[in-house]
Short mmCIF file of C-alpha atoms in Angstrom, two decimals:
data_model
loop_
_atom_site.label_atom_id
_atom_site.label_comp_id
_atom_site.label_asym_id
_atom_site.label_seq_id
_atom_site.Cartn_x
_atom_site.Cartn_y
_atom_site.Cartn_z
CA UNK H 1 27.74 -61.84 69.85
CA UNK H 2 30.25 -60.27 72.26
CA UNK H 3 29.59 -56.62 71.40
CA UNK H 4 26.50 -54.88 69.96
CA UNK H 5 26.52 -54.89 66.14
CA UNK H 6 24.66 -52.69 63.68
CA UNK H 7 21.87 -54.50 61.81
CA UNK H 8 23.28 -53.35 58.45
CA UNK H 9 26.69 -54.80 59.34
CA UNK H 10 25.29 -58.10 60.54
CA UNK H 11 22.71 -59.17 57.93
CA UNK H 12 24.90 -59.03 54.81
CA UNK H 13 25.14 -62.61 53.58
CA UNK H 14 22.68 -63.97 56.16
CA UNK H 15 19.79 -64.42 53.72
CA UNK H 16 20.14 -66.48 50.54
CA UNK H 17 17.76 -64.27 48.53
CA UNK H 18 19.88 -61.15 49.12
CA UNK H 19 23.55 -62.01 49.54
CA UNK H 20 25.23 -58.59 49.39
CA UNK H 21 25.47 -56.01 52.16
CA UNK H 22 24.36 -53.30 49.71
CA UNK H 23 21.25 -55.30 48.77
CA UNK H 24 20.37 -55.82 52.41
CA UNK H 25 20.78 -52.10 53.13
CA UNK H 26 18.22 -51.38 50.39
CA UNK H 27 15.87 -53.96 51.89
CA UNK H 28 16.25 -52.36 55.32
CA UNK H 29 15.60 -48.89 53.87
CA UNK H 30 12.39 -50.22 52.26
CA UNK H 31 11.23 -51.51 55.65
CA UNK H 32 11.47 -55.17 54.66
CA UNK H 33 13.56 -56.28 57.65
CA UNK H 34 12.04 -56.67 61.12
CA UNK H 35 13.74 -57.45 64.41
CA UNK H 36 11.58 -59.16 67.05
CA UNK H 37 8.42 -58.21 65.15
CA UNK H 38 9.28 -54.53 64.63
CA UNK H 39 10.57 -53.03 61.39
CA UNK H 40 14.13 -51.86 61.98
CA UNK H 41 16.43 -49.24 60.46
CA UNK H 42 20.08 -49.63 59.45
CA UNK H 43 21.22 -48.07 62.73
CA UNK H 44 19.53 -50.72 64.86
CA UNK H 45 22.04 -52.46 67.17
CA UNK H 46 21.83 -56.20 67.81
CA UNK H 47 23.04 -57.74 71.04
CA UNK H 48 22.33 -61.40 70.20
CA UNK H 49 19.29 -63.68 70.28
CA UNK H 50 17.04 -61.42 68.18
CA UNK H 51 14.62 -62.85 65.60
CA UNK H 52 15.31 -61.24 62.21
CA UNK H 53 12.79 -61.59 59.37
CA UNK H 54 13.21 -60.51 55.74
CA UNK H 55 9.85 -59.82 54.08
CA UNK H 56 9.21 -60.02 50.35
CA UNK H 57 7.87 -57.07 48.41
CA UNK H 58 5.34 -57.69 45.66
CA UNK H 59 5.60 -55.79 42.42
CA UNK H 60 2.87 -53.29 41.66
CA UNK H 61 1.77 -55.45 38.73
CA UNK H 62 0.90 -58.23 41.19
CA UNK H 63 -1.85 -56.03 42.65
CA UNK H 64 -3.89 -54.35 39.91
CA UNK H 65 -5.47 -51.12 41.11
CA UNK H 66 -9.27 -51.28 40.99
CA UNK H 67 -10.97 -47.89 40.67
CA UNK H 68 -13.84 -48.75 42.99
CA UNK H 69 -14.92 -46.03 45.43
CA UNK H 70 -14.96 -47.23 49.04
CA UNK H 71 -16.06 -45.47 52.21
CA UNK H 72 -13.03 -44.77 54.42
CA UNK H 73 -14.24 -44.67 58.04
CA UNK H 74 -10.86 -44.06 59.67
CA UNK H 75 -7.30 -43.54 58.44
CA UNK H 76 -3.91 -42.57 59.81
CA UNK H 77 -0.36 -43.04 58.55
CA UNK H 78 -0.16 -46.78 59.20
CA UNK H 79 -3.68 -48.24 59.23
CA UNK H 80 -7.21 -47.64 58.00
CA UNK H 81 -10.75 -48.93 58.51
CA UNK H 82 -12.99 -49.12 55.45
CA UNK H 83 -16.60 -50.12 54.88
CA UNK H 84 -16.90 -53.33 52.87
CA UNK H 85 -20.13 -53.48 50.84
CA UNK H 86 -21.89 -56.85 50.58
CA UNK H 87 -21.28 -58.93 47.48
CA UNK H 88 -17.56 -58.33 47.02
CA UNK H 89 -14.56 -60.48 47.98
CA UNK H 90 -11.99 -59.11 50.41
CA UNK H 91 -9.16 -60.68 48.39
CA UNK H 92 -8.50 -63.45 45.90
CA UNK H 93 -7.62 -64.08 42.28
CA UNK H 94 -10.37 -61.92 40.82
CA UNK H 95 -9.70 -58.27 39.95
CA UNK H 96 -12.82 -57.01 41.73
CA UNK H 97 -11.72 -57.34 45.36
CA UNK H 98 -11.45 -54.94 48.28
CA UNK H 99 -7.69 -55.54 48.37
CA UNK H 100 -7.28 -54.29 44.79
CA UNK H 101 -9.32 -51.14 45.51
CA UNK H 102 -7.39 -50.03 48.59
CA UNK H 103 -4.57 -48.20 46.81
CA UNK H 104 -7.18 -46.13 44.94
CA UNK H 105 -8.97 -45.10 48.15
CA UNK H 106 -6.23 -44.71 50.77
CA UNK H 107 -3.35 -42.26 51.13
CA UNK H 108 -0.02 -44.06 50.88
CA UNK H 109 1.86 -44.08 54.16
CA UNK H 110 4.89 -41.82 54.45
CA UNK H 111 6.63 -44.38 56.69
CA UNK H 112 9.84 -45.99 55.42
CA UNK H 113 8.17 -49.41 55.53
CA UNK H 114 5.03 -48.38 53.63
CA UNK H 115 3.34 -51.18 51.73
CA UNK H 116 3.12 -50.84 47.96
CA UNK H 117 -0.52 -51.80 48.33
CA UNK H 118 -2.42 -51.66 51.66
CA UNK H 119 -3.42 -55.04 53.03
CA UNK H 120 -6.55 -56.31 54.84
CA UNK H 121 -5.58 -58.02 58.10
CA UNK H 122 -8.79 -60.02 58.58
CA UNK H 123 -11.70 -61.29 56.49
CA UNK H 124 -15.41 -60.73 56.00
CA UNK H 125 -17.47 -63.20 53.98
CA UNK H 126 -18.50 -62.28 50.43
CA UNK H 127 -22.14 -61.51 51.41
CA UNK H 128 -21.27 -59.75 54.70
CA UNK H 129 -21.11 -55.96 54.98
CA UNK H 130 -19.21 -53.88 57.48
CA UNK H 131 -15.92 -52.63 58.87
CA UNK H 132 -12.61 -54.03 57.68
CA UNK H 133 -9.21 -53.26 59.22
CA UNK H 134 -6.38 -52.43 56.82
CA UNK H 135 -2.59 -52.25 57.32
CA UNK H 136 -0.59 -49.64 55.42
CA UNK H 137 2.92 -50.56 56.60
CA UNK H 138 4.94 -53.72 57.22
CA UNK H 139 5.10 -52.89 60.93
CA UNK H 140 1.33 -52.54 61.22
CA UNK H 141 0.74 -55.86 59.40
CA UNK H 142 2.72 -57.66 62.10
CA UNK H 143 1.31 -55.61 64.99
CA UNK H 144 -2.35 -55.87 63.91
CA UNK H 145 -2.07 -59.60 63.25
CA UNK H 146 -0.71 -59.97 66.78
CA UNK H 147 -3.75 -58.06 68.13
CA UNK H 148 -6.10 -60.52 66.43
CA UNK H 149 -4.09 -63.56 67.56
CA UNK H 150 -4.16 -62.31 71.15
CA UNK H 151 -7.90 -61.49 70.82
CA UNK H 152 -7.36 -57.83 71.61
CA UNK H 153 -9.67 -56.54 68.88
CA UNK H 154 -13.27 -56.12 70.06
CA UNK H 155 -15.57 -56.92 67.14
CA UNK H 156 -19.32 -56.37 67.19
CA UNK H 157 -21.70 -57.65 64.53
CA UNK H 158 -25.43 -57.34 63.99
CA UNK H 159 -27.61 -59.94 62.33
CA UNK H 160 -31.28 -60.58 61.65
CA UNK H 161 -32.21 -64.14 62.58
CA UNK H 162 -35.50 -66.03 62.37
CA UNK H 163 -37.12 -68.28 64.96
CA UNK H 164 -37.54 -67.94 68.70
CA UNK H 165 -34.28 -67.65 70.65
CA UNK H 166 -33.19 -66.86 74.22
CA UNK H 167 -32.63 -63.17 74.87
CA UNK H 168 -28.91 -63.70 75.46
CA UNK H 169 -26.37 -66.47 75.62
CA UNK H 170 -22.97 -67.88 74.64
CA UNK H 171 -22.60 -70.37 71.78
CA UNK H 172 -19.61 -72.72 71.97
CA UNK H 173 -20.24 -75.13 69.08
CA UNK H 174 -16.98 -76.14 67.38
CA UNK H 175 -16.38 -74.73 63.88
CA UNK H 176 -14.19 -76.81 61.54
CA UNK H 177 -13.28 -78.94 64.57
CA UNK H 178 -11.84 -75.89 66.35
CA UNK H 179 -13.05 -74.17 69.52
CA UNK H 180 -15.30 -71.22 68.74
CA UNK H 181 -17.07 -68.79 71.09
CA UNK H 182 -19.80 -66.27 70.34
CA UNK H 183 -21.70 -64.14 72.83
CA UNK H 184 -25.03 -62.71 71.67
CA UNK H 185 -27.88 -60.49 72.81
CA UNK H 186 -31.33 -60.10 71.23
CA UNK H 187 -32.12 -56.39 70.90
CA UNK H 188 -35.58 -56.59 69.38
CA UNK H 189 -38.08 -59.11 67.95
CA UNK H 190 -40.76 -58.57 65.33
CA UNK H 191 -43.53 -61.07 64.42
CA UNK H 192 -43.36 -62.54 60.92
CA UNK H 193 -45.99 -64.52 59.04
CA UNK H 194 -43.45 -66.51 57.07
CA UNK H 195 -40.61 -66.82 59.62
CA UNK H 196 -42.64 -66.86 62.89
CA UNK H 197 -40.48 -64.02 64.19
CA UNK H 198 -37.44 -61.97 63.19
CA UNK H 199 -34.76 -60.98 65.72
CA UNK H 200 -32.25 -58.16 65.66
CA UNK H 201 -29.22 -59.72 67.34
CA UNK H 202 -25.98 -58.16 68.56
CA UNK H 203 -23.03 -60.54 68.33
CA UNK H 204 -19.62 -60.56 70.01
CA UNK H 205 -17.35 -63.24 68.50
CA UNK H 206 -14.46 -64.18 70.79
CA UNK H 207 -12.78 -66.30 68.10
CA UNK H 208 -12.55 -65.81 64.34
CA UNK H 209 -13.40 -69.10 62.63
CA UNK H 210 -14.64 -69.20 59.03
CA UNK H 211 -18.43 -68.65 58.89
CA UNK H 212 -18.43 -68.73 62.72
CA UNK H 213 -21.46 -66.51 63.31
CA UNK H 214 -23.46 -68.16 60.54
CA UNK H 215 -22.67 -71.66 61.83
CA UNK H 216 -23.29 -70.72 65.46
CA UNK H 217 -26.69 -69.10 64.90
CA UNK H 218 -27.79 -71.98 62.69
CA UNK H 219 -26.66 -74.47 65.37
CA UNK H 220 -29.19 -73.11 67.88
CA UNK H 221 -32.02 -73.21 65.33
CA UNK H 222 -32.09 -69.51 64.45
CA UNK H 223 -30.23 -69.03 61.14
CA UNK H 224 -29.38 -65.62 59.73
CA UNK H 225 -31.97 -64.26 57.32
CA UNK H 226 -30.85 -64.70 53.70
CA UNK H 227 -28.13 -67.26 54.46
CA UNK H 228 -27.86 -69.54 51.42
CA UNK H 229 -25.57 -72.01 53.21
CA UNK H 230 -27.19 -72.49 56.61
CA UNK H 231 -30.91 -71.76 56.16
CA UNK H 232 -33.81 -73.97 57.18
CA UNK H 233 -35.49 -75.90 54.38
CA UNK H 234 -38.05 -73.71 52.61
CA UNK H 235 -37.11 -70.61 54.62
CA UNK H 236 -34.55 -68.88 52.40
CA UNK H 237 -35.24 -65.21 51.75
CA UNK H 238 -34.01 -64.52 48.22
CA UNK H 239 -32.93 -61.28 46.60
CA UNK H 240 -32.00 -59.35 49.75
CA UNK H 241 -28.61 -60.88 50.53
CA UNK H 242 -27.27 -61.96 53.91
CA UNK H 243 -28.44 -59.97 56.96
CA UNK H 244 -25.03 -59.91 58.68
CA UNK H 245 -23.12 -56.69 59.31
CA UNK H 246 -19.76 -56.01 60.99
CA UNK H 247 -20.85 -52.91 62.88
CA UNK H 248 -17.93 -51.91 65.10
CA UNK H 249 -14.21 -52.36 65.76
CA UNK H 250 -12.40 -51.27 68.91
CA UNK H 251 -8.72 -51.75 69.76
CA UNK H 252 -5.62 -49.98 71.00
CA UNK H 253 -3.53 -48.72 68.09
CA UNK H 254 -0.27 -50.70 68.46
CA UNK H 255 1.76 -47.84 66.96
CA UNK H 256 0.32 -44.78 68.75
CA UNK H 257 -1.24 -46.54 71.80
CA UNK H 258 -4.44 -44.55 71.22
CA UNK H 259 -7.82 -46.28 71.49
CA UNK H 260 -9.55 -46.53 68.12
CA UNK H 261 -13.30 -47.14 68.12
CA UNK H 262 -15.31 -47.03 64.89
CA UNK H 263 -19.00 -47.84 64.38
CA UNK H 264 -20.93 -48.20 61.14
CA UNK H 265 -24.72 -47.78 61.04
CA UNK H 266 -26.92 -50.73 60.14
CA UNK H 267 -27.70 -51.12 56.43
CA UNK H 268 -31.03 -49.88 55.10
CA UNK H 269 -32.42 -53.42 54.74
CA UNK H 270 -32.01 -53.93 58.52
CA UNK H 271 -33.79 -50.65 59.28
CA UNK H 272 -36.75 -51.57 57.08
CA UNK H 273 -37.47 -54.46 59.49
CA UNK H 274 -36.42 -52.60 62.64
CA UNK H 275 -37.05 -48.89 61.89
CA UNK H 276 -35.87 -47.53 65.25
CA UNK H 277 -32.35 -49.03 64.98
#
């Protein structure tokens, strides 16, 4: 374009789903239109070459509110970090999910692009406990996803494994035919009559493949205690769940540029084996 043009003047008729200028203005006011990855207002000027995206907004009925009390570890106007208990899905078709409980536990953002229902921006397995990052606005969904894609979120996990293992190392076994990298460090080892020994292991995944930590630890012969999928034959501990915990998240808030660092203590079942941790 030869001269800068207001976003509200330009986008009328651009998208098939909303053909009128008035309809597009409403979409912009709701924070559903982003320019180059950032939610934009009606007064935004375009100079040409920008990438404009129109997001869809789900109806409230699409996300039933679950009155399940969650521990909120951190919250500001555009994101939150909650503690996910073991034995609950992050999202899915069932009503009992973390995603459906977020609106009940979090304060709705006052931003113009606030989400009707806050949204998890990564996953933890059903049996895994720990910290989960949540977006509260359309802008933060895009920005936080970019942080994960660029590997700018430092994630730390703790697990209890069984079997002798080197005190530290890097595991690079492919997961689902994709490159996967996990750095680990053994913090403590306790003898065990049934399992030979139990290890408290600190884990630093550099990639985020499905079941990555479980697959990686099993691949070096030291599966996670209580893992129904990747245990050694005859060595499945039943009734205690999976000993895998997402213990810390650290990243630079893409909206405020402040460093956010949150840590969650190890679950009680970990501390029964390793009392001093």
